[in-house]
Short mmCIF file of N, CA, C and O in Angstrom, two decimals:
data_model
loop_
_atom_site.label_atom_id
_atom_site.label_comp_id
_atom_site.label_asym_id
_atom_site.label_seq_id
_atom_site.Cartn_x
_atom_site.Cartn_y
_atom_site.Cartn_z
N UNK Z 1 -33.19 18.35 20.05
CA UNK Z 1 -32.57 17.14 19.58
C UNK Z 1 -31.90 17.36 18.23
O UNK Z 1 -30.89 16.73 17.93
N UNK Z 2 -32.49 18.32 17.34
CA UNK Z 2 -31.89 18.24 16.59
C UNK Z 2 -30.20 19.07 16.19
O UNK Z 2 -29.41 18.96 15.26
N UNK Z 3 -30.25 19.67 17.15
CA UNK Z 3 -28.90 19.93 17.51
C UNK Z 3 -28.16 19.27 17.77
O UNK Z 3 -27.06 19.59 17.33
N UNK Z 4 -28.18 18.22 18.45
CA UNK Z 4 -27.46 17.07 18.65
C UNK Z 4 -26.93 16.36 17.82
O UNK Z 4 -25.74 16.30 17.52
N UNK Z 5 -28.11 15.60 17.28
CA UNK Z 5 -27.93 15.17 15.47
C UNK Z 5 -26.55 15.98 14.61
O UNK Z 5 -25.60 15.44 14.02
N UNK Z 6 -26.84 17.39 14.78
CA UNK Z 6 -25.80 18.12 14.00
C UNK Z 6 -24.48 18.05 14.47
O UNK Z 6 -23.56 18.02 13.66
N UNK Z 7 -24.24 18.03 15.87
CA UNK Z 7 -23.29 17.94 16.57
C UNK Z 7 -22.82 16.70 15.77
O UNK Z 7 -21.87 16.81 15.00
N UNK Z 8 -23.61 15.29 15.97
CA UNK Z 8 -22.94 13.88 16.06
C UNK Z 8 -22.24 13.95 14.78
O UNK Z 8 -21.05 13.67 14.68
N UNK Z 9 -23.17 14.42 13.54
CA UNK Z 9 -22.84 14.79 12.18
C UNK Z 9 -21.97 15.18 12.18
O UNK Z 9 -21.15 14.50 11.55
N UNK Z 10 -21.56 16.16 12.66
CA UNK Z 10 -20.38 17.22 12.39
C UNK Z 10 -18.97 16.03 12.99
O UNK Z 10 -17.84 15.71 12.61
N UNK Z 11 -19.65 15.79 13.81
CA UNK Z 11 -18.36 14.82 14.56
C UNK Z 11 -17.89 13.68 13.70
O UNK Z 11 -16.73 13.34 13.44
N UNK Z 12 -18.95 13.21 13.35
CA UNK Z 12 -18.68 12.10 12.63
C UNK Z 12 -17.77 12.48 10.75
O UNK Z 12 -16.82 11.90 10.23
N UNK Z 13 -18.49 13.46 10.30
CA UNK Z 13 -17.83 13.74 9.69
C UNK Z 13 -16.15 14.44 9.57
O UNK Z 13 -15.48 14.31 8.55
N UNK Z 14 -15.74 15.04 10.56
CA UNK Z 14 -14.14 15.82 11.13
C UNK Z 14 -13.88 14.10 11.12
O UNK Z 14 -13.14 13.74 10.21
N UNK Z 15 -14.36 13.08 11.96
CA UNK Z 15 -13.49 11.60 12.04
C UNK Z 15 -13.51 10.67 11.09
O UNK Z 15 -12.85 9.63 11.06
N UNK Z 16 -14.29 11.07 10.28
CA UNK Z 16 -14.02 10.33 8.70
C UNK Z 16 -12.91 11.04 7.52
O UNK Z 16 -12.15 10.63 6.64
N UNK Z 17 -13.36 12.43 8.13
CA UNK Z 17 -11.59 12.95 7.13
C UNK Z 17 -10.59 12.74 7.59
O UNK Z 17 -9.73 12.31 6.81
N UNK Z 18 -10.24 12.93 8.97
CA UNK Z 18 -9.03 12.70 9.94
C UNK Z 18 -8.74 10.90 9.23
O UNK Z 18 -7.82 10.53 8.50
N UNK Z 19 -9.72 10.22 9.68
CA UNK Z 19 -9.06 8.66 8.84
C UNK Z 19 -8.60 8.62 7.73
O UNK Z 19 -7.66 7.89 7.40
N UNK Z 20 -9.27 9.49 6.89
CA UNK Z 20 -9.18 9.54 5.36
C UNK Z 20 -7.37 10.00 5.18
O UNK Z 20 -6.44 9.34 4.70
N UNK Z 21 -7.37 11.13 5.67
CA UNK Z 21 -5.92 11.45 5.75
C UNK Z 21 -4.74 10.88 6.29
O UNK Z 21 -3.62 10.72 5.80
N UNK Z 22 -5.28 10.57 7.56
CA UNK Z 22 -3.99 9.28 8.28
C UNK Z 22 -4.06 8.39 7.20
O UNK Z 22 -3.06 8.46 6.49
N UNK Z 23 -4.88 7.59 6.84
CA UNK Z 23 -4.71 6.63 5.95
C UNK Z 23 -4.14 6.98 4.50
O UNK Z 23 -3.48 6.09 3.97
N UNK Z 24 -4.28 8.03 3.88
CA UNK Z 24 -3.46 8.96 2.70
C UNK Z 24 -2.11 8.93 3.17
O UNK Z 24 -1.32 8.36 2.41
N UNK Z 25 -1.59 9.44 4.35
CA UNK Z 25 -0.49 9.61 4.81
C UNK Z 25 0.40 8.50 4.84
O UNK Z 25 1.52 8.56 4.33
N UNK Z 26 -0.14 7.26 5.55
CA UNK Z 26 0.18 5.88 6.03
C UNK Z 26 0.56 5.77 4.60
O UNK Z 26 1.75 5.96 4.33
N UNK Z 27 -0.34 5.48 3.59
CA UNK Z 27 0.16 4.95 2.39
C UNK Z 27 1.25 5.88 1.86
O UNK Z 27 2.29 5.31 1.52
N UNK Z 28 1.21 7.05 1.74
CA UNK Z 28 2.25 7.84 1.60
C UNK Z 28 3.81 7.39 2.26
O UNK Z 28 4.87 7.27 1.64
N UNK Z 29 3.62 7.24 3.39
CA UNK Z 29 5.24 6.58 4.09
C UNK Z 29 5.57 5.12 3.60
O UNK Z 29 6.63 4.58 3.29
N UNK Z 30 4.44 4.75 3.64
CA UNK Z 30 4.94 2.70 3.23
C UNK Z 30 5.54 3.14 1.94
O UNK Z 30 6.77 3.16 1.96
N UNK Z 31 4.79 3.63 0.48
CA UNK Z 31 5.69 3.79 -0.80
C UNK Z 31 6.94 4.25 -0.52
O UNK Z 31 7.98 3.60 -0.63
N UNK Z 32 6.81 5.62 -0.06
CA UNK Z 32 8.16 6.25 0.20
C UNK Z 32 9.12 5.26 1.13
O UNK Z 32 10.29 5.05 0.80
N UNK Z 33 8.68 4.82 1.99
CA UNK Z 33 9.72 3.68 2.44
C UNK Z 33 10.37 2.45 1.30
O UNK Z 33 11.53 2.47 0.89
N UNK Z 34 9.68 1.78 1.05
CA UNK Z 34 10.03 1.16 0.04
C UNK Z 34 10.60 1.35 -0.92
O UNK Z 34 11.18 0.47 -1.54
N UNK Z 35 10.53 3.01 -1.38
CA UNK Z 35 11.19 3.32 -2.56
C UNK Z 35 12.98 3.24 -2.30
O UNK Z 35 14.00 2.93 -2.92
N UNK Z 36 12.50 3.82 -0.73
CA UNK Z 36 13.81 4.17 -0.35
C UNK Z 36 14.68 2.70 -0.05
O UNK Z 36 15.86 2.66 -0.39
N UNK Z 37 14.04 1.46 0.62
CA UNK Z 37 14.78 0.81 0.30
C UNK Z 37 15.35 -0.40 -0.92
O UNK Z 37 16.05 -1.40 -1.05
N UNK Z 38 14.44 0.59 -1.68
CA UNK Z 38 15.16 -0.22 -3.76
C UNK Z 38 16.88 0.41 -3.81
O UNK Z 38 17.98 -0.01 -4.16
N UNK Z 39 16.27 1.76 -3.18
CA UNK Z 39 17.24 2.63 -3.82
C UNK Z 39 18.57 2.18 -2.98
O UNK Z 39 19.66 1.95 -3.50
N UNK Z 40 18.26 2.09 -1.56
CA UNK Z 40 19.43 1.83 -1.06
C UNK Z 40 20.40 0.33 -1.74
O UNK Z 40 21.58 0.24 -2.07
N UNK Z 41 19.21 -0.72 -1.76
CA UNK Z 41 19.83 -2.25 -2.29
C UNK Z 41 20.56 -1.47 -3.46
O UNK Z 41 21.78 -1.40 -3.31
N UNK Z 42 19.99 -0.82 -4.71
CA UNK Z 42 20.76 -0.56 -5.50
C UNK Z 42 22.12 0.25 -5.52
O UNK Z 42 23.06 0.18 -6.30
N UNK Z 43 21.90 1.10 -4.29
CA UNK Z 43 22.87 1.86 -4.25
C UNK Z 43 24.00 0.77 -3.53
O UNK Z 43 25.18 1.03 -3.76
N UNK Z 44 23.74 -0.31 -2.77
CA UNK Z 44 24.77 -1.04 -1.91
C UNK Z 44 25.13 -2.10 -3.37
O UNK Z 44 26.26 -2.59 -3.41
N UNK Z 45 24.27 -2.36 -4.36
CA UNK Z 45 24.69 -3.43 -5.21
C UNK Z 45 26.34 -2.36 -5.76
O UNK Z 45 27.53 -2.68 -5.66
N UNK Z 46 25.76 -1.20 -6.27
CA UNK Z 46 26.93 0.13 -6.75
C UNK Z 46 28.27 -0.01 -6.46
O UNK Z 46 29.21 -0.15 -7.25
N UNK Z 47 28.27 0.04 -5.02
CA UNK Z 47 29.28 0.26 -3.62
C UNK Z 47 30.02 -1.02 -4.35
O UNK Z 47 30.96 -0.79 -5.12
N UNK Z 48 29.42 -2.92 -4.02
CA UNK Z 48 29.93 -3.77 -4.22
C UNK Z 48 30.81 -4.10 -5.64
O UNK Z 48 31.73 -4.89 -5.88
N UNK Z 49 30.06 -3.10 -6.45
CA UNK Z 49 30.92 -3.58 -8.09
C UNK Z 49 31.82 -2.43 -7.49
O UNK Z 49 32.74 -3.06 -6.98
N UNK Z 50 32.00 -1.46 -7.33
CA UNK Z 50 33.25 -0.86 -7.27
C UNK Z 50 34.01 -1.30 -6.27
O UNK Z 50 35.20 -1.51 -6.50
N UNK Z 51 33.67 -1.43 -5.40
CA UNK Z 51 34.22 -2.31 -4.28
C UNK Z 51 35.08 -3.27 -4.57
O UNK Z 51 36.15 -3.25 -3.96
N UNK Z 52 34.86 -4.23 -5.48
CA UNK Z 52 35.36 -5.52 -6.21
C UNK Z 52 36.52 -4.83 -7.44
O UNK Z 52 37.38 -5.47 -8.04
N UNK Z 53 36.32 -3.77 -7.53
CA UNK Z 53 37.61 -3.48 -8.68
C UNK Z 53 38.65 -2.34 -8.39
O UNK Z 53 38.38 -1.51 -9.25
N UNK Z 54 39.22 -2.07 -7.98
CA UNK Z 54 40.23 -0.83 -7.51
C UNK Z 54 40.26 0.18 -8.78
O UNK Z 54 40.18 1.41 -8.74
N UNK Z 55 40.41 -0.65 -9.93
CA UNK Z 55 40.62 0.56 -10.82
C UNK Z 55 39.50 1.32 -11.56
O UNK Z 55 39.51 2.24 -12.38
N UNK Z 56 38.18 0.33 -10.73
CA UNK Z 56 37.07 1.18 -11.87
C UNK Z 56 36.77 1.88 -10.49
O UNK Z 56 36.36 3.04 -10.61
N UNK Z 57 36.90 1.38 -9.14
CA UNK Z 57 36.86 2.73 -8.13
C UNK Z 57 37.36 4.01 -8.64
O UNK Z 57 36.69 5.03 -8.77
N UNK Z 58 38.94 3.80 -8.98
CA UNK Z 58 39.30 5.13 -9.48
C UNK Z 58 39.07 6.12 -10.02
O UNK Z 58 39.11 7.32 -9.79
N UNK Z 59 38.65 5.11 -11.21
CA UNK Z 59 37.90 5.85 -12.60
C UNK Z 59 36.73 6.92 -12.15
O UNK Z 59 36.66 8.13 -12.36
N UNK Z 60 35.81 6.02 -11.43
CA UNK Z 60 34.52 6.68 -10.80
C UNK Z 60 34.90 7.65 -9.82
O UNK Z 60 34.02 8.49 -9.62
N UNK Z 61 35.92 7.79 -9.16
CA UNK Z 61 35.94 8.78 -7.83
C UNK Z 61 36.69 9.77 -8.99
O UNK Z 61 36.71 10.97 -8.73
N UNK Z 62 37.25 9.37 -10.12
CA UNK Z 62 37.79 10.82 -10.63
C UNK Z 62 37.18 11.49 -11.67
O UNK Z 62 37.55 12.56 -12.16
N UNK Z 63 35.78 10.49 -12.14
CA UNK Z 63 34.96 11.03 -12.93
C UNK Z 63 33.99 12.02 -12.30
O UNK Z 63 33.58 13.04 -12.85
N UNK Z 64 33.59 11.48 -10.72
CA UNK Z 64 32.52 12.10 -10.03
C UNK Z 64 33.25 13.33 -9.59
O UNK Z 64 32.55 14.33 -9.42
N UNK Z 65 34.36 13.43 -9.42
CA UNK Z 65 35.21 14.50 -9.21
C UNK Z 65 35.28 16.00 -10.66
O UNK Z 65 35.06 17.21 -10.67
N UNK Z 66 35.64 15.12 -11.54
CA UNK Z 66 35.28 16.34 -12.49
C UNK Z 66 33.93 16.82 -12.54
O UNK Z 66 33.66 17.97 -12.87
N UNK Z 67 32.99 15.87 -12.19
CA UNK Z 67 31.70 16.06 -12.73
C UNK Z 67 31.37 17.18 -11.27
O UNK Z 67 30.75 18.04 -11.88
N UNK Z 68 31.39 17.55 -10.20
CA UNK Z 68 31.42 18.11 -9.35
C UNK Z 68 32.40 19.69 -9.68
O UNK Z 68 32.24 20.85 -9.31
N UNK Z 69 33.05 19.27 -10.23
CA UNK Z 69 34.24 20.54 -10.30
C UNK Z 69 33.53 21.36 -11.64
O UNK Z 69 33.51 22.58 -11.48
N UNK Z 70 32.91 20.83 -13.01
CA UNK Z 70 31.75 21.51 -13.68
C UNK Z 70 30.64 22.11 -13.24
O UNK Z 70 30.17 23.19 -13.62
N UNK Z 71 30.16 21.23 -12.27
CA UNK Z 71 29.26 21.62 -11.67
C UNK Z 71 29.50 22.84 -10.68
O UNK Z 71 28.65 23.68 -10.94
N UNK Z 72 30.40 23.30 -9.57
CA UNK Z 72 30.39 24.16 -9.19
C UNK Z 72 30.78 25.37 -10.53
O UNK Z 72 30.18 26.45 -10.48
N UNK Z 73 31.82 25.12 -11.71
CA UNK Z 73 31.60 25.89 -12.51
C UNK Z 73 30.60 26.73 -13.08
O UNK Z 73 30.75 27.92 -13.37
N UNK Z 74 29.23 25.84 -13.24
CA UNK Z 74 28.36 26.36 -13.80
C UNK Z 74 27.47 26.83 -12.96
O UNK Z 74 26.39 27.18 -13.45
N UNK Z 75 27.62 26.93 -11.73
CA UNK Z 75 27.34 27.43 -10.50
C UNK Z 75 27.95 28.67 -9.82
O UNK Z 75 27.40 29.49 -9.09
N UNK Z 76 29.26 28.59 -10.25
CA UNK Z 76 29.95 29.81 -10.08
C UNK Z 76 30.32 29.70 -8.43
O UNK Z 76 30.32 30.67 -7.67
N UNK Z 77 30.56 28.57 -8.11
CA UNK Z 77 31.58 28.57 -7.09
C UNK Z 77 32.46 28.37 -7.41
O UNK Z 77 33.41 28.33 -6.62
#
């Protein structure tokens, strides 16, 4: 019998870490979800102010443009 005992033990313990971890994990995706959708609202609020002005679009597509063209500089592409 008392092998058994050890068995159930053993069992019981592998299914209390296995929860422990799904549940680590679970919480792991809900934050990361959520983070991701701050980031997106913020990123769509972004879109809408430039969206609304043609010339600060400009500005920004030719700033992000240099800032890319340094960047492969210092990269050496």
């Amino acid at each position: 019998m008392d092998t058994v005992n050890k068995i159930i033990n053993e069992i019981s313990q592998n299914l209390a870490n296995a929860i422990v971890e799904a549940t680590k994990y679970t919480v792991l995706y809900e934050e990361a979800n959520e983070e991701n959708k701050r980031v997106n609202e913020l990123l769509s609020k972004f879109n809408d102010v430039l969206d609304s002005d043609q010339a600060l679009k400009e500005l920004f597509d030719e700033t992000a443009q240099k800032l890319e063209e340094q960047k492969d500089k210092t990269h050496g592409i």
